[in-house]
Backbone as CSV, one residue per row, in Angstrom:
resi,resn,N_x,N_y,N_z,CA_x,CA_y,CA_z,C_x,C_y,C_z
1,UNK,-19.287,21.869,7.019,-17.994,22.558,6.876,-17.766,23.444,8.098
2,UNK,-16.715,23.670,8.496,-16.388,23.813,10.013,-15.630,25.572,9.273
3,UNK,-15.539,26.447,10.839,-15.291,27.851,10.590,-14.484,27.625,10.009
4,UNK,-13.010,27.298,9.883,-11.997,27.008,9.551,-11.808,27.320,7.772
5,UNK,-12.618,25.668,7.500,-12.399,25.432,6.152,-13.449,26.812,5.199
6,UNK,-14.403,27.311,6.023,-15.143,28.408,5.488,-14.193,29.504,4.819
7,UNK,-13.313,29.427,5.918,-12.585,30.968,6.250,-11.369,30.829,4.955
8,UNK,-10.781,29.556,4.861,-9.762,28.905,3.807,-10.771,29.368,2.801
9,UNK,-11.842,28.949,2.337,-12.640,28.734,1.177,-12.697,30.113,0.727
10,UNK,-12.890,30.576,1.301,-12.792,32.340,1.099,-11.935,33.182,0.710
11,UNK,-10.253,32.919,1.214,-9.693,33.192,1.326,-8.579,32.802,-0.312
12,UNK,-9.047,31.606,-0.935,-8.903,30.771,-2.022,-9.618,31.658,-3.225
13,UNK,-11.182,31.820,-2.916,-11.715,32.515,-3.635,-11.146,33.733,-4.074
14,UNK,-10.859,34.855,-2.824,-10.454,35.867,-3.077,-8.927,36.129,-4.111
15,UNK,-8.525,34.899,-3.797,-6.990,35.143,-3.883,-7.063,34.911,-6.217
16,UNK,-8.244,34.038,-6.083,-8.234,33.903,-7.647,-8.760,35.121,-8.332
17,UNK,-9.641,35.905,-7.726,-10.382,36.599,-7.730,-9.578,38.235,-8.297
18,UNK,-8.049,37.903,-7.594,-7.179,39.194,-8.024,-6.035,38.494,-8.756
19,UNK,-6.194,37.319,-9.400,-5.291,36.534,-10.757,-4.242,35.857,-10.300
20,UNK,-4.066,35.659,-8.835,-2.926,35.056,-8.449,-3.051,33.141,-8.661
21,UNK,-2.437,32.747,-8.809,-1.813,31.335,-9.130,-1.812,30.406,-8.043
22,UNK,-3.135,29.747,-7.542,-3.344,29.071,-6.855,-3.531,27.639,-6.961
23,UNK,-3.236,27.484,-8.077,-3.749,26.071,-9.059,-2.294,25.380,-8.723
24,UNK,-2.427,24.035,-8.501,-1.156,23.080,-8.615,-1.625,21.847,-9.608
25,UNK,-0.716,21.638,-10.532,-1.334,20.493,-11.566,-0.146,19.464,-11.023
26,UNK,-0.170,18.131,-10.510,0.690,17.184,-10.824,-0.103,16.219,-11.503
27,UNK,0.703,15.393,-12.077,0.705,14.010,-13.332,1.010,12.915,-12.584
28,UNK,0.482,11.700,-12.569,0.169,10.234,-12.221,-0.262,9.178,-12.854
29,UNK,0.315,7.988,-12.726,-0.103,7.014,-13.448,-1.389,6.369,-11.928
30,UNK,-2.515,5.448,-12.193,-3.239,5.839,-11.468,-3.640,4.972,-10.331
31,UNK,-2.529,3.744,-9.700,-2.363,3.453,-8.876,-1.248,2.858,-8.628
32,UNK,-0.711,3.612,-7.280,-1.419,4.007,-6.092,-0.892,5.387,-5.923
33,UNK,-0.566,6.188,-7.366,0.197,7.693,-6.956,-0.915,8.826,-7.452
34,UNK,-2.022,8.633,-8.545,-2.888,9.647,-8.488,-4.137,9.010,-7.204
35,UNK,-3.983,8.136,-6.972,-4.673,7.777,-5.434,-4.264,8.515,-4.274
36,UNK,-3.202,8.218,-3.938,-2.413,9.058,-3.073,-2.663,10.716,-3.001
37,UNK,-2.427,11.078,-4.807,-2.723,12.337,-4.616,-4.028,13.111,-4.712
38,UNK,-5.266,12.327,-4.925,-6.688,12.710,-4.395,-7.108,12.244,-3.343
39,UNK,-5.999,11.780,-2.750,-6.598,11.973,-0.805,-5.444,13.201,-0.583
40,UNK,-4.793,13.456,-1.251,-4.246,14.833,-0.463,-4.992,15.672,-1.068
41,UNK,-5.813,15.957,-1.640,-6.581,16.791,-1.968,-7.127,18.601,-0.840
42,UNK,-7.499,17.531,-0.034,-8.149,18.770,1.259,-7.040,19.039,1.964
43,UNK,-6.046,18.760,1.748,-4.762,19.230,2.624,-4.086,20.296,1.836
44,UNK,-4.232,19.747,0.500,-3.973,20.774,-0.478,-4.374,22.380,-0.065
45,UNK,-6.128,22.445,0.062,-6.915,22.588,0.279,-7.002,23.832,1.064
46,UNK,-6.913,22.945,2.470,-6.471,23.904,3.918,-5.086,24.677,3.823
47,UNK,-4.383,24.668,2.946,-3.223,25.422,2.936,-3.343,26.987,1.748
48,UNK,-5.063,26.401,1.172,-5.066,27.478,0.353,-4.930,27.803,-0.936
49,UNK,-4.364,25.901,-1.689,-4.294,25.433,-3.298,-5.218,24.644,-3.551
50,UNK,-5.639,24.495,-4.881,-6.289,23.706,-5.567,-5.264,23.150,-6.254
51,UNK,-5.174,21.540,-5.797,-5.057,20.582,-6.818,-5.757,20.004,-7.916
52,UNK,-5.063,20.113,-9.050,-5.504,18.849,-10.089,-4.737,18.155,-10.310
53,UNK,-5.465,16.631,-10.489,-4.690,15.520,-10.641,-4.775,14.905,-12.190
54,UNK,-3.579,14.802,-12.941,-3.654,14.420,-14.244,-3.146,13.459,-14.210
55,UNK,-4.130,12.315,-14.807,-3.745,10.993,-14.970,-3.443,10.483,-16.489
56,UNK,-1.934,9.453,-16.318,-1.412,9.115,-17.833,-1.056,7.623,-17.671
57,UNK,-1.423,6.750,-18.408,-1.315,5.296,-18.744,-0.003,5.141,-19.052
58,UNK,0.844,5.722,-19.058,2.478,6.034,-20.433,3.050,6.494,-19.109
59,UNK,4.511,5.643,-19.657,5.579,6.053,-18.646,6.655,7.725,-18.957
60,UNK,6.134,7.774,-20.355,6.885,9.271,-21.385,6.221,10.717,-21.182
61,UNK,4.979,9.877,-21.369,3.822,11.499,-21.529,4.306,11.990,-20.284
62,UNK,3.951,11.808,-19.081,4.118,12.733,-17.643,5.376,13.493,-17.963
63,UNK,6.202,12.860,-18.446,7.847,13.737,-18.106,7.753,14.828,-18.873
64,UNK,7.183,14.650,-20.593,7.050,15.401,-21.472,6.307,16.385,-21.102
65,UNK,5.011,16.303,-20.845,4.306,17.667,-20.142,4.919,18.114,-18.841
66,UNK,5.653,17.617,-17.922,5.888,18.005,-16.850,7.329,19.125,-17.581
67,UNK,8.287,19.119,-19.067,9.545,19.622,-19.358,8.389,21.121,-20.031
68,UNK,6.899,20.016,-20.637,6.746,21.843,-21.597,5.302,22.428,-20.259
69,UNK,5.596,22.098,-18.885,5.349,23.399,-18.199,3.734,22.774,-18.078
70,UNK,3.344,22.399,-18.676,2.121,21.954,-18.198,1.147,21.348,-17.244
71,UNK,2.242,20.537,-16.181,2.346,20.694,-15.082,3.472,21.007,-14.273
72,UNK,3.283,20.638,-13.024,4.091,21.646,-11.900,4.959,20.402,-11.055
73,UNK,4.426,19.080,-11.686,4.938,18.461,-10.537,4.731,16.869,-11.568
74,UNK,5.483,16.046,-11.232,5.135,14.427,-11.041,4.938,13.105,-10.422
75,UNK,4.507,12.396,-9.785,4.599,11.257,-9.189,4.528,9.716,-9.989
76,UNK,5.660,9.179,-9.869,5.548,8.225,-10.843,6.367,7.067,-11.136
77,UNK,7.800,7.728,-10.959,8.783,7.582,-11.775,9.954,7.182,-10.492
78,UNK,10.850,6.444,-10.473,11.941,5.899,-9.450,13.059,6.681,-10.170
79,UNK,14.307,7.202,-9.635,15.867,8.030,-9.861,15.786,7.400,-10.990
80,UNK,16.327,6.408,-11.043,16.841,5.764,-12.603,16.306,6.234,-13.458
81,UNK,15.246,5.833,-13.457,13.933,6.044,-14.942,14.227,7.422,-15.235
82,UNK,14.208,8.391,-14.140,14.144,10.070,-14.570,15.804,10.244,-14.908
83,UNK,16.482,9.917,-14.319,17.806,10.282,-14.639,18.005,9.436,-16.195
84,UNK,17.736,8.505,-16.710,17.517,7.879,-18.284,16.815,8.856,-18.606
85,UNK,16.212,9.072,-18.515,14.596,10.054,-19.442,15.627,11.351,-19.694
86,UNK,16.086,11.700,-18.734,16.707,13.250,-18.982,17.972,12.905,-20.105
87,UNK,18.531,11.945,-19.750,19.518,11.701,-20.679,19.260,11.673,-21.997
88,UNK,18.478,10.666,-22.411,18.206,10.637,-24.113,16.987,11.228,-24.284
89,UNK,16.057,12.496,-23.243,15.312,13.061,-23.996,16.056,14.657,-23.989
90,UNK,16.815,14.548,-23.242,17.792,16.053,-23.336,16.445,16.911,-22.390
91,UNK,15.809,16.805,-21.409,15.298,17.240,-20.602,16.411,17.483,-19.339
92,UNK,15.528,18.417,-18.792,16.199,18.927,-17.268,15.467,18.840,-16.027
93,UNK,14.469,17.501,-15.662,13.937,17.165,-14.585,14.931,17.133,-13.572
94,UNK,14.205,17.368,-12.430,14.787,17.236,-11.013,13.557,16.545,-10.095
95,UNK,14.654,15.549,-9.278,13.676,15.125,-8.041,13.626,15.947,-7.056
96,UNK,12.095,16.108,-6.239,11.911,16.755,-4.859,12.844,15.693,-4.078
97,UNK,12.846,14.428,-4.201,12.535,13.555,-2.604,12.263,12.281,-3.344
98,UNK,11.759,11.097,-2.701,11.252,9.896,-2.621,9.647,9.733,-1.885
99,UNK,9.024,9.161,-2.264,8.161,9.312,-1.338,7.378,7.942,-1.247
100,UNK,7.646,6.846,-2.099,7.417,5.472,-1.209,7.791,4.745,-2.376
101,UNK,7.860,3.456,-1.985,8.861,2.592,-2.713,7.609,1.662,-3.330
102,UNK,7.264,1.086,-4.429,6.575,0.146,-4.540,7.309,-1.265,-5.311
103,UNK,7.532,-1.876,-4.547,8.182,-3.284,-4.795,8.124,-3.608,-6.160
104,UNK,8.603,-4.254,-6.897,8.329,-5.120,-8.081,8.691,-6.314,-7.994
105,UNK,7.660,-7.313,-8.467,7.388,-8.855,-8.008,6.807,-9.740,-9.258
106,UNK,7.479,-10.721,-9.109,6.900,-11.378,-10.348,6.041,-12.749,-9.993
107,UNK,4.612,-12.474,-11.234,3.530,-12.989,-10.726,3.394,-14.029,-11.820
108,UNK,2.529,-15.091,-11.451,2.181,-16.257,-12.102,0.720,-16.857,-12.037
109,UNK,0.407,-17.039,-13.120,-0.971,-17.696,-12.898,-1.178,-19.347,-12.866
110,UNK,-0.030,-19.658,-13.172,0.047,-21.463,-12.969,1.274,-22.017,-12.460
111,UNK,2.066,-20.891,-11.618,3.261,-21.323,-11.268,3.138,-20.560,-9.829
112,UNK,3.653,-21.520,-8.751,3.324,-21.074,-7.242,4.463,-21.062,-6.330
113,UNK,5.541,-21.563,-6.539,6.784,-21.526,-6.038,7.485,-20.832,-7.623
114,UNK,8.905,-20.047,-7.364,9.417,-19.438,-8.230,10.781,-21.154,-8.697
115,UNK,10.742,-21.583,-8.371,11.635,-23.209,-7.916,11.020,-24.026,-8.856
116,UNK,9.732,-23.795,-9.326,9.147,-24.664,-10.484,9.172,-23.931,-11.446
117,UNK,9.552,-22.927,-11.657,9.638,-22.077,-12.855,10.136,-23.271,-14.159
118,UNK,9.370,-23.540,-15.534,9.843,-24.891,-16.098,11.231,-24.608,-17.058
119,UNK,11.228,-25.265,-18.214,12.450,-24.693,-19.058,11.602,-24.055,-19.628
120,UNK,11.988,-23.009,-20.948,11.826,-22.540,-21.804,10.819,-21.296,-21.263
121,UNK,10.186,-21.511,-20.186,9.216,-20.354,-19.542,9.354,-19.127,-20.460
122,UNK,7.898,-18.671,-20.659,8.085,-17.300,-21.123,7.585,-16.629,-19.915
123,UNK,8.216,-15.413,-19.893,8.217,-14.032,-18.640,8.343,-12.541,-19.883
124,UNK,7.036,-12.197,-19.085,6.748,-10.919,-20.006,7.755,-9.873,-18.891
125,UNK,7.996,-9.184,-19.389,8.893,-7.760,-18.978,8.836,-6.565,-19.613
126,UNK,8.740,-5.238,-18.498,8.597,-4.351,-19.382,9.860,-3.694,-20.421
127,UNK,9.573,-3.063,-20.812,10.066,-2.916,-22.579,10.560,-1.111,-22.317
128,UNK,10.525,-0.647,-21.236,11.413,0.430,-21.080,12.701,-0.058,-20.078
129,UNK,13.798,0.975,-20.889,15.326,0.764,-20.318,15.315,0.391,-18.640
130,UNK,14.923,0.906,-17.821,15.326,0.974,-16.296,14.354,0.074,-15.895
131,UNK,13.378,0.218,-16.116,12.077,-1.351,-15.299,12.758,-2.640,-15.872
132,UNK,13.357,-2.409,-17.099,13.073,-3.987,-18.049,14.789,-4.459,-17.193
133,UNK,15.205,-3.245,-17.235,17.122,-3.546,-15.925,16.618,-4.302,-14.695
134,UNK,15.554,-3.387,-14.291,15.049,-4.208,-12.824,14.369,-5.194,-12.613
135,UNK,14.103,-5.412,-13.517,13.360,-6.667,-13.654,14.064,-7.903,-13.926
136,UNK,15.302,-7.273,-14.837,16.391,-9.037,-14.810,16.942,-8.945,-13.505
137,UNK,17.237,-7.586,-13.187,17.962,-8.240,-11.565,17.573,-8.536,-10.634
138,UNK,16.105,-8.462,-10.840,15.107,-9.758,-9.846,15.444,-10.873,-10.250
139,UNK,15.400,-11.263,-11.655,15.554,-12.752,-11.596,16.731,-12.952,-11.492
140,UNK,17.997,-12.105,-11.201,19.077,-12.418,-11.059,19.256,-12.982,-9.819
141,UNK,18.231,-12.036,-9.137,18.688,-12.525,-7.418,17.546,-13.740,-7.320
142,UNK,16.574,-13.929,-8.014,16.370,-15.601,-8.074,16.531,-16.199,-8.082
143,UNK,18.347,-16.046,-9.014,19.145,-17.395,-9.195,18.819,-17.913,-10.321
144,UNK,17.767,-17.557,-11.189,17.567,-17.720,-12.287,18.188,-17.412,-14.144
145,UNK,18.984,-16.385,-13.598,20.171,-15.302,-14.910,21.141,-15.263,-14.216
146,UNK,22.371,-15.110,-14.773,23.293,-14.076,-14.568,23.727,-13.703,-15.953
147,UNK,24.645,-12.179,-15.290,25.211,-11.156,-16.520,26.399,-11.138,-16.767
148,UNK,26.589,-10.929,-17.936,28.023,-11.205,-18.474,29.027,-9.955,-17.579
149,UNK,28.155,-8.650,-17.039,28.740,-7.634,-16.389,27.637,-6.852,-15.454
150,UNK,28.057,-6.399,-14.527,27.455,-5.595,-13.686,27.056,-3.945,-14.065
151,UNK,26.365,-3.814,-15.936,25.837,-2.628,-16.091,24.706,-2.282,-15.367
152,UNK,24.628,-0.719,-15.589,23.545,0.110,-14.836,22.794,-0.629,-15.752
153,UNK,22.392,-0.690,-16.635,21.311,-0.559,-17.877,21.022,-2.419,-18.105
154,UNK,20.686,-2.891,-18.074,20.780,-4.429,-18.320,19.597,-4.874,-19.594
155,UNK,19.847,-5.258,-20.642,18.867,-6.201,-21.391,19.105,-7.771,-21.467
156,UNK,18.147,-8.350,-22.308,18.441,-9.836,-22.450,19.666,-10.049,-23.550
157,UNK,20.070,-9.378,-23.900,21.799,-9.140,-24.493,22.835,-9.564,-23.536
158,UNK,22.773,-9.234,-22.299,23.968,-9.003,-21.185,23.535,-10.320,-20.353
159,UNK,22.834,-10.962,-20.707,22.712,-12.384,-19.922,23.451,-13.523,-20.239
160,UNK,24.637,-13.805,-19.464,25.830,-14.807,-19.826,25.068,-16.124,-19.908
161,UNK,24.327,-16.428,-18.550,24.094,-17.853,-18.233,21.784,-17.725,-18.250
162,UNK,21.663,-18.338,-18.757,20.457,-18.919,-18.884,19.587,-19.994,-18.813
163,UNK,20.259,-20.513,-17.897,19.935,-22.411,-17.635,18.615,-23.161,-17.855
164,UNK,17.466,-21.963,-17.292,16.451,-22.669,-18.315,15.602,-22.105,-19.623
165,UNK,16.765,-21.383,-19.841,16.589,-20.768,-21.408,15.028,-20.376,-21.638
166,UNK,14.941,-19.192,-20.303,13.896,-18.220,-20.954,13.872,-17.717,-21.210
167,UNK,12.596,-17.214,-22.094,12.146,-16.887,-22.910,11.734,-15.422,-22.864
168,UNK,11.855,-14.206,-23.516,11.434,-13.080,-22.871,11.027,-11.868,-23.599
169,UNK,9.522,-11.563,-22.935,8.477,-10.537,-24.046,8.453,-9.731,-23.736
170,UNK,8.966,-8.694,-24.518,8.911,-7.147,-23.887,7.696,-6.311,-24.053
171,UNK,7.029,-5.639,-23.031,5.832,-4.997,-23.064,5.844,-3.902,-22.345
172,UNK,4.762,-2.772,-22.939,4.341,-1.720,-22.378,4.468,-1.811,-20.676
173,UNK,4.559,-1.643,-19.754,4.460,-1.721,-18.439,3.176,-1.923,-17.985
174,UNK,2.211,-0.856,-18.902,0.393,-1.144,-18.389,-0.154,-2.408,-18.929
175,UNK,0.709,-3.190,-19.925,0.336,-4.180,-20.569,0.289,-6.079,-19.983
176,UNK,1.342,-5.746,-19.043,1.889,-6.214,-18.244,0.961,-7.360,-17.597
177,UNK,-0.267,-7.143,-16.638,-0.745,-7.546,-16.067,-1.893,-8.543,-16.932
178,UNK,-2.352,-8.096,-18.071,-3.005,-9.042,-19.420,-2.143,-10.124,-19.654
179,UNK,-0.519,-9.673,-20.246,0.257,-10.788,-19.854,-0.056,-11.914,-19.478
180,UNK,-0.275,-12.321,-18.049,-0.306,-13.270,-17.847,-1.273,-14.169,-18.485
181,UNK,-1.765,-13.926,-18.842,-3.104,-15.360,-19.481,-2.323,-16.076,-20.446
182,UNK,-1.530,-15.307,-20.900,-0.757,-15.871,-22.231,0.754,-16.228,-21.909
183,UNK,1.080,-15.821,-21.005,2.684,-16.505,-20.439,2.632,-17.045,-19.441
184,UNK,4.281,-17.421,-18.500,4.372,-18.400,-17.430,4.243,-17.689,-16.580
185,UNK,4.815,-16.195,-17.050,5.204,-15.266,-16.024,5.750,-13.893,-16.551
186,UNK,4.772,-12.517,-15.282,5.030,-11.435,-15.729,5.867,-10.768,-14.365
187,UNK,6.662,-9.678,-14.618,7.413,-9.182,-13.794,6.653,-7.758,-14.073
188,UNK,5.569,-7.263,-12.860,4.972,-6.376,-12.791,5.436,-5.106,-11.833
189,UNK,5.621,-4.106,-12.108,5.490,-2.789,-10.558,4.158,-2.459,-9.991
190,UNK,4.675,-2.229,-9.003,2.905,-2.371,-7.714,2.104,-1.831,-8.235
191,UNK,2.546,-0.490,-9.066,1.103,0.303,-9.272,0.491,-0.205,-9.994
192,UNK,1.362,-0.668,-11.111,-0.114,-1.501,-12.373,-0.706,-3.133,-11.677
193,UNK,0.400,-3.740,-10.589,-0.222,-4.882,-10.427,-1.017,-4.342,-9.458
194,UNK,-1.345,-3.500,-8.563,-2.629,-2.998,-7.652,-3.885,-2.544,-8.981
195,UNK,-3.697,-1.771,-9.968,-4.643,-1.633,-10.979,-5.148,-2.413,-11.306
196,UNK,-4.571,-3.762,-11.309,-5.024,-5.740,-11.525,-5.705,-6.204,-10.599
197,UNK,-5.759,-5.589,-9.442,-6.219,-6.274,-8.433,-4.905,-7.353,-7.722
198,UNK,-4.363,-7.231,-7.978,-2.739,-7.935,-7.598,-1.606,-7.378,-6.236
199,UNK,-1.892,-7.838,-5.147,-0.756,-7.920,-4.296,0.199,-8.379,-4.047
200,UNK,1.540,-7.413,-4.195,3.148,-8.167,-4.224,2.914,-9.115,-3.141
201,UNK,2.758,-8.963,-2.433,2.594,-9.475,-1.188,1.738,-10.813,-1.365
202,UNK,1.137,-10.502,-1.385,-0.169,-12.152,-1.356,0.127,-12.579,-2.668
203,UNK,0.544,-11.964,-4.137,0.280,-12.944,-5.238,1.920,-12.972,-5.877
204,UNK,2.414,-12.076,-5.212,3.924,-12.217,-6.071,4.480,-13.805,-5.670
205,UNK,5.271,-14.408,-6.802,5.807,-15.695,-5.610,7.612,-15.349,-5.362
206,UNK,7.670,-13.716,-6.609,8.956,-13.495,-5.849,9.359,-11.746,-5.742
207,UNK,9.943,-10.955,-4.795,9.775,-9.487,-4.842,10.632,-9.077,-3.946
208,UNK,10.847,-7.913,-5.069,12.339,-7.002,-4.493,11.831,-6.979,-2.819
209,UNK,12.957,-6.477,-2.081,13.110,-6.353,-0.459,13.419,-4.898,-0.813
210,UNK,13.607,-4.671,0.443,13.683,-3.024,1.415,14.707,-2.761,1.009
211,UNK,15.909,-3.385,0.354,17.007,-2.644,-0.159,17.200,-2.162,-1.295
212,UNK,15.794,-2.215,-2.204,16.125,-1.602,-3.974,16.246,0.142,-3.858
213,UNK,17.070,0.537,-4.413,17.159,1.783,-5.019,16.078,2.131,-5.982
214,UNK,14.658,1.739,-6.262,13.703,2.077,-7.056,13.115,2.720,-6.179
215,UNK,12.695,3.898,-5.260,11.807,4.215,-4.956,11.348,5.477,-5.295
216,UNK,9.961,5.718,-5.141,9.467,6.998,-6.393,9.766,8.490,-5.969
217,UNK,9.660,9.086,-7.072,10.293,10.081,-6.303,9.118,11.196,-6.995
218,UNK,9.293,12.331,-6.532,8.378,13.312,-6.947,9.879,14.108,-7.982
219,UNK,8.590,14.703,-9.380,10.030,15.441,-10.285,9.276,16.394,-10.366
220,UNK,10.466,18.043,-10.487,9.572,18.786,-11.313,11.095,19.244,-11.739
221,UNK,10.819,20.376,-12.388,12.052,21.300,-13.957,13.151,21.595,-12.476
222,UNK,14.381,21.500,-13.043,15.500,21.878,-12.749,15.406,22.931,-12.331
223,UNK,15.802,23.906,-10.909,15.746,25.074,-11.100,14.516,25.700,-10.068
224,UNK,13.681,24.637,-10.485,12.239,24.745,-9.800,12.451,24.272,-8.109
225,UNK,13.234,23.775,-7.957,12.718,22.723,-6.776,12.253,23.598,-5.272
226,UNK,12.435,25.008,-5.179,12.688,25.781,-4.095,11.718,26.886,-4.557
227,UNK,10.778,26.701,-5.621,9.802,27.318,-5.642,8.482,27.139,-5.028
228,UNK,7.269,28.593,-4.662,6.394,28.258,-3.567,5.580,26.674,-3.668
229,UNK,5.622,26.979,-5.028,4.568,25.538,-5.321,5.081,24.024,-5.443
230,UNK,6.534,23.869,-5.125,7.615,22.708,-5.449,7.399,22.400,-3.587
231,UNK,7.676,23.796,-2.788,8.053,23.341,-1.258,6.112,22.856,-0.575
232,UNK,5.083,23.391,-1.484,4.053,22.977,-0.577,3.761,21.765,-0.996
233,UNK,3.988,20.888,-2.490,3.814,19.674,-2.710,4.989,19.010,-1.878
234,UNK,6.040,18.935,-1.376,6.949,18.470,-0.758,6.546,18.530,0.743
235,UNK,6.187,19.091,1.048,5.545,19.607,2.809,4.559,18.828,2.693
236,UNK,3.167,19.018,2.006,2.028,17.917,1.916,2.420,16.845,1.821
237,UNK,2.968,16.106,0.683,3.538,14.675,0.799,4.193,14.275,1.175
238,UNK,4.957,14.512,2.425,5.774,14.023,3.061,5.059,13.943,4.809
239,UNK,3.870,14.514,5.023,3.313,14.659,6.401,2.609,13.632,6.453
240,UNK,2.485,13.321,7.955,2.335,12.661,8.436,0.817,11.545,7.873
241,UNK,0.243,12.827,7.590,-1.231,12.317,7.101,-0.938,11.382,5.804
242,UNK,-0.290,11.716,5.366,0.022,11.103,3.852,0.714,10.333,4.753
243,UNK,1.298,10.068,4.806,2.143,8.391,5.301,1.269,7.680,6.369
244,UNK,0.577,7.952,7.390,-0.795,6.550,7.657,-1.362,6.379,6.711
245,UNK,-2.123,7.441,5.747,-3.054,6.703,4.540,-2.568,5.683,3.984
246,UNK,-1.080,5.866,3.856,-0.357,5.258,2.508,-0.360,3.647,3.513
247,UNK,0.344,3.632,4.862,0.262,2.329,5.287,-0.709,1.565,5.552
248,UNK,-2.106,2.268,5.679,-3.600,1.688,6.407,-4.014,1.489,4.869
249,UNK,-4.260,1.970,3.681,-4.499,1.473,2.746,-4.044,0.180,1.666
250,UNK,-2.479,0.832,2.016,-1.697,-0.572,1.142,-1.137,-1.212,1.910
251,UNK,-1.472,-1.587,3.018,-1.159,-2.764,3.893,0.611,-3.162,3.782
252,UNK,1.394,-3.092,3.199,2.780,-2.886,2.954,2.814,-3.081,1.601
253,UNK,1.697,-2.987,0.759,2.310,-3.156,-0.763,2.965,-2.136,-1.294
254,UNK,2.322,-0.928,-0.554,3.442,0.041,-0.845,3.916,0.608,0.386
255,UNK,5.145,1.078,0.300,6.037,1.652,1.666,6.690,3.161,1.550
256,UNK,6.439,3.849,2.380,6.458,5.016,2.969,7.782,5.382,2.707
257,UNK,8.642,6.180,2.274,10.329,6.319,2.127,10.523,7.850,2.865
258,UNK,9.411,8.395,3.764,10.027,9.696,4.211,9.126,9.226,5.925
């Protein structure tokens, strides 16, 4: 340990030492955003906070502890999803920012072009409002659906045309990637298909481009966003250090948005 980090270490100590609030809690589902946020750990660190990183399997729990205060922060969640969540849970989240986009791509274990997709195919999808939207308008831009209308919100209700009349299972999002053994085809987001061992990239045979409006964003309480502990998670994750990790690790499965 170098003078530096001594002098920080000390300085951390002392500061708990007279009751002040040095602790930062954010919430993560656990790849590639509580990854992300235990390599920012020592950056945390050198500025003089202790991070903890709380990890949740559930796309609900994070928001819920993040409204009753329990943590300070989230990584997780794309605009849509939080702007739905606030709506019908009568919460008052706010986004910091964006801070990288992770594609969603749909994967197959016996199907290798998206062009052989057969009739009747079943495709698992997730089973919350805004993923299970983004996920038909992948296969929309497949060429595979279209919608009777251009809603924000899309289910298998709003699908006019269905030509090869598939078939479609709604699931947990973490559930997703089991899926496949038992269907034609699952429409996964990076983080749980990286938890699979799954690259959009190498195993998707089809995946959103650089123009989706899904990219993640950091949330914390309304109100909050300009507080000390809102601007140093926003300053850390957005530097520089955090964006090579993010590209030298996920090779472009996930992408950098600041």
């Amino acid at each position: 340990m170098n003078i530096k980090k001594i002098f920080l270490s000390v300085l951390f100590t002392i500061s708990l030492s007279f009751g002040a609030d040095k602790t930062i809690i954010i919430g993560a589902t656990p790849t590639p955003y509580a990854e992300i946020l235990n390599f920012s750990k020592p950056l945390f660190q050198e500025k003089g906070w202790r991070l903890i990183v709380k990890e949740f399997n559930d796309y609900n729990i994070p928001n819920i502890a993040l409204n009753e205060k329990d943590l300070d922060a989230n990584l997780y969640q794309h605009k849509p999803f939080l702007d739905d969540f606030n709506t019908h849970k009568g919460t008052n989240l706010s986004s910091l920012g964006a801070i990288v986009l992770v594609p969603m791509a749909i994967y197959s274990n016996s199907i290798k072009d998206i062009k052989d997709i057969p009739n009747g195919a079943k495709i698992a999808i997730p089973n919350d409002a805004t993923n299970e939207s983004r996920a038909l308008d992948l296969l929309a831009k497949a060429n595979l659906i279209e919608f009777k209308s251009q809603s924000t919100l899309k289910t298998p209700i709003d699908i006019s045309k269905n030509p090869k009349k598939l078939k479609f299972i709604e699931l947990k999002a973490a559930q997703l990637p089991r899926a496949l053994n038992d269907t034609d085809l699952a429409i996964i987001t990076t983080n749980y298909a990286l938890g699979a061992g799954l690259n959009p990239l190498k195993d998707g045979i089809f995946m959103e481009d650089k123009d989706s409006l899904y990219a993640i964003v950091l949330a914390t309480r309304k109100g909050e966003e300009t507080s000390q502990k809102s601007l140093v998670i926003k300053e850390i994750l957005t530097s520089d250090k955090i964006k090579n990790f993010i590209i030298e690790k996920y090779k472009g499965s996930v992408i950098p948005t600041f």
